Tab-separated table of C-alpha atoms in Angstrom:
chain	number	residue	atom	x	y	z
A	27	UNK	CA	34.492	4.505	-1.699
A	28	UNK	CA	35.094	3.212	-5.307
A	29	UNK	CA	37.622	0.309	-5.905
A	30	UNK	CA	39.451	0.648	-9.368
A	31	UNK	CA	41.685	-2.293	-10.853
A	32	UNK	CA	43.937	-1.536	-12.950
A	33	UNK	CA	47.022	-3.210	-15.015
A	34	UNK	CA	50.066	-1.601	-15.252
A	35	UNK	CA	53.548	-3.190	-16.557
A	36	UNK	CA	56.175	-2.454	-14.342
A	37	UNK	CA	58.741	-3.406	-17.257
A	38	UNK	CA	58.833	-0.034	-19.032
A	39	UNK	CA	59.785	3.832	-17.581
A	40	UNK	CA	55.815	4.801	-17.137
A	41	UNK	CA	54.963	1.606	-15.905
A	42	UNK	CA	58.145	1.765	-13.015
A	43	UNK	CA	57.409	5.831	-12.483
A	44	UNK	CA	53.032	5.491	-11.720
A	45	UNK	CA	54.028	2.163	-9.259
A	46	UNK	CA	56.925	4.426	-7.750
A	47	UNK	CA	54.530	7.384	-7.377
A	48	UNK	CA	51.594	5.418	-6.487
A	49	UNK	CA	54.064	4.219	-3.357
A	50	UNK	CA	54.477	7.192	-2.650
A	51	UNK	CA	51.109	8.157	-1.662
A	52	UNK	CA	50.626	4.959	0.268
A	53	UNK	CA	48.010	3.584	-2.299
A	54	UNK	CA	49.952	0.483	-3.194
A	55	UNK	CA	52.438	-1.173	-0.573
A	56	UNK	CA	54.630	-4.178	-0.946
A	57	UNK	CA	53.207	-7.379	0.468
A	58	UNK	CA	54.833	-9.249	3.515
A	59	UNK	CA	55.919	-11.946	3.982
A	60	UNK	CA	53.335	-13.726	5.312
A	61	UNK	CA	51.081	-12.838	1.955
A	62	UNK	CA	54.411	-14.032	0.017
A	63	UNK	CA	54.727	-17.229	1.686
A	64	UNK	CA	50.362	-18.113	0.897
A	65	UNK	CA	51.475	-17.033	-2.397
A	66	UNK	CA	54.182	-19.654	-2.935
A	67	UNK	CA	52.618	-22.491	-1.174
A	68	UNK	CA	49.720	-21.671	-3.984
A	69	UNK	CA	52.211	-21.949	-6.895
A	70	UNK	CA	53.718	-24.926	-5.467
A	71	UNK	CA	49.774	-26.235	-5.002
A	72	UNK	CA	49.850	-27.122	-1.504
A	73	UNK	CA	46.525	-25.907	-0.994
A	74	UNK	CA	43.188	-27.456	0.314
A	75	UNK	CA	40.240	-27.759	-2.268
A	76	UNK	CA	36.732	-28.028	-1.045
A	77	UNK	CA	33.198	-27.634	-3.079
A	78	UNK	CA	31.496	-27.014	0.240
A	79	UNK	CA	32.136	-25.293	3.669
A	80	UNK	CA	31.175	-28.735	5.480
A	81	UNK	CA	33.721	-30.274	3.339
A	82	UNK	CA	36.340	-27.938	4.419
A	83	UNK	CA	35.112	-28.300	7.692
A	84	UNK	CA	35.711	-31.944	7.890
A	85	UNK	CA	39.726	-31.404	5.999
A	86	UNK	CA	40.641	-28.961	8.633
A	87	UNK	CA	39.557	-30.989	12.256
């Protein structure tokens, strides 16, 4: 299986048609609300920032 990553802007009529069509097909799928909420608390920076797995296993006991 091959992975592709590609950029598409969702501003003009292609851009809306491919994501629309791509939806269709179950390739790309809105995220829920759980991976929206992660999402925000990373904009807003409440996140935990280690250099090492011990250190992030001492933040999280």
């Amino acid at each position: 299986m091959t992975t592709f990553t590609i950029t598409i802007n969702e501003k003009t009529k292609a851009g809306k048609s491919l994501i629309a069509y791509l939806r269709s097909l179950g390739v790309v799928q809105e995220p829920n609300q759980t991976t929206l909420d992660a999402i925000k608390e990373l904009e807003e920076g409440k996140v935990t920032r280690c250099t090492s797995f011990e250190e992030y296993l001492e933040k999280v006991q």
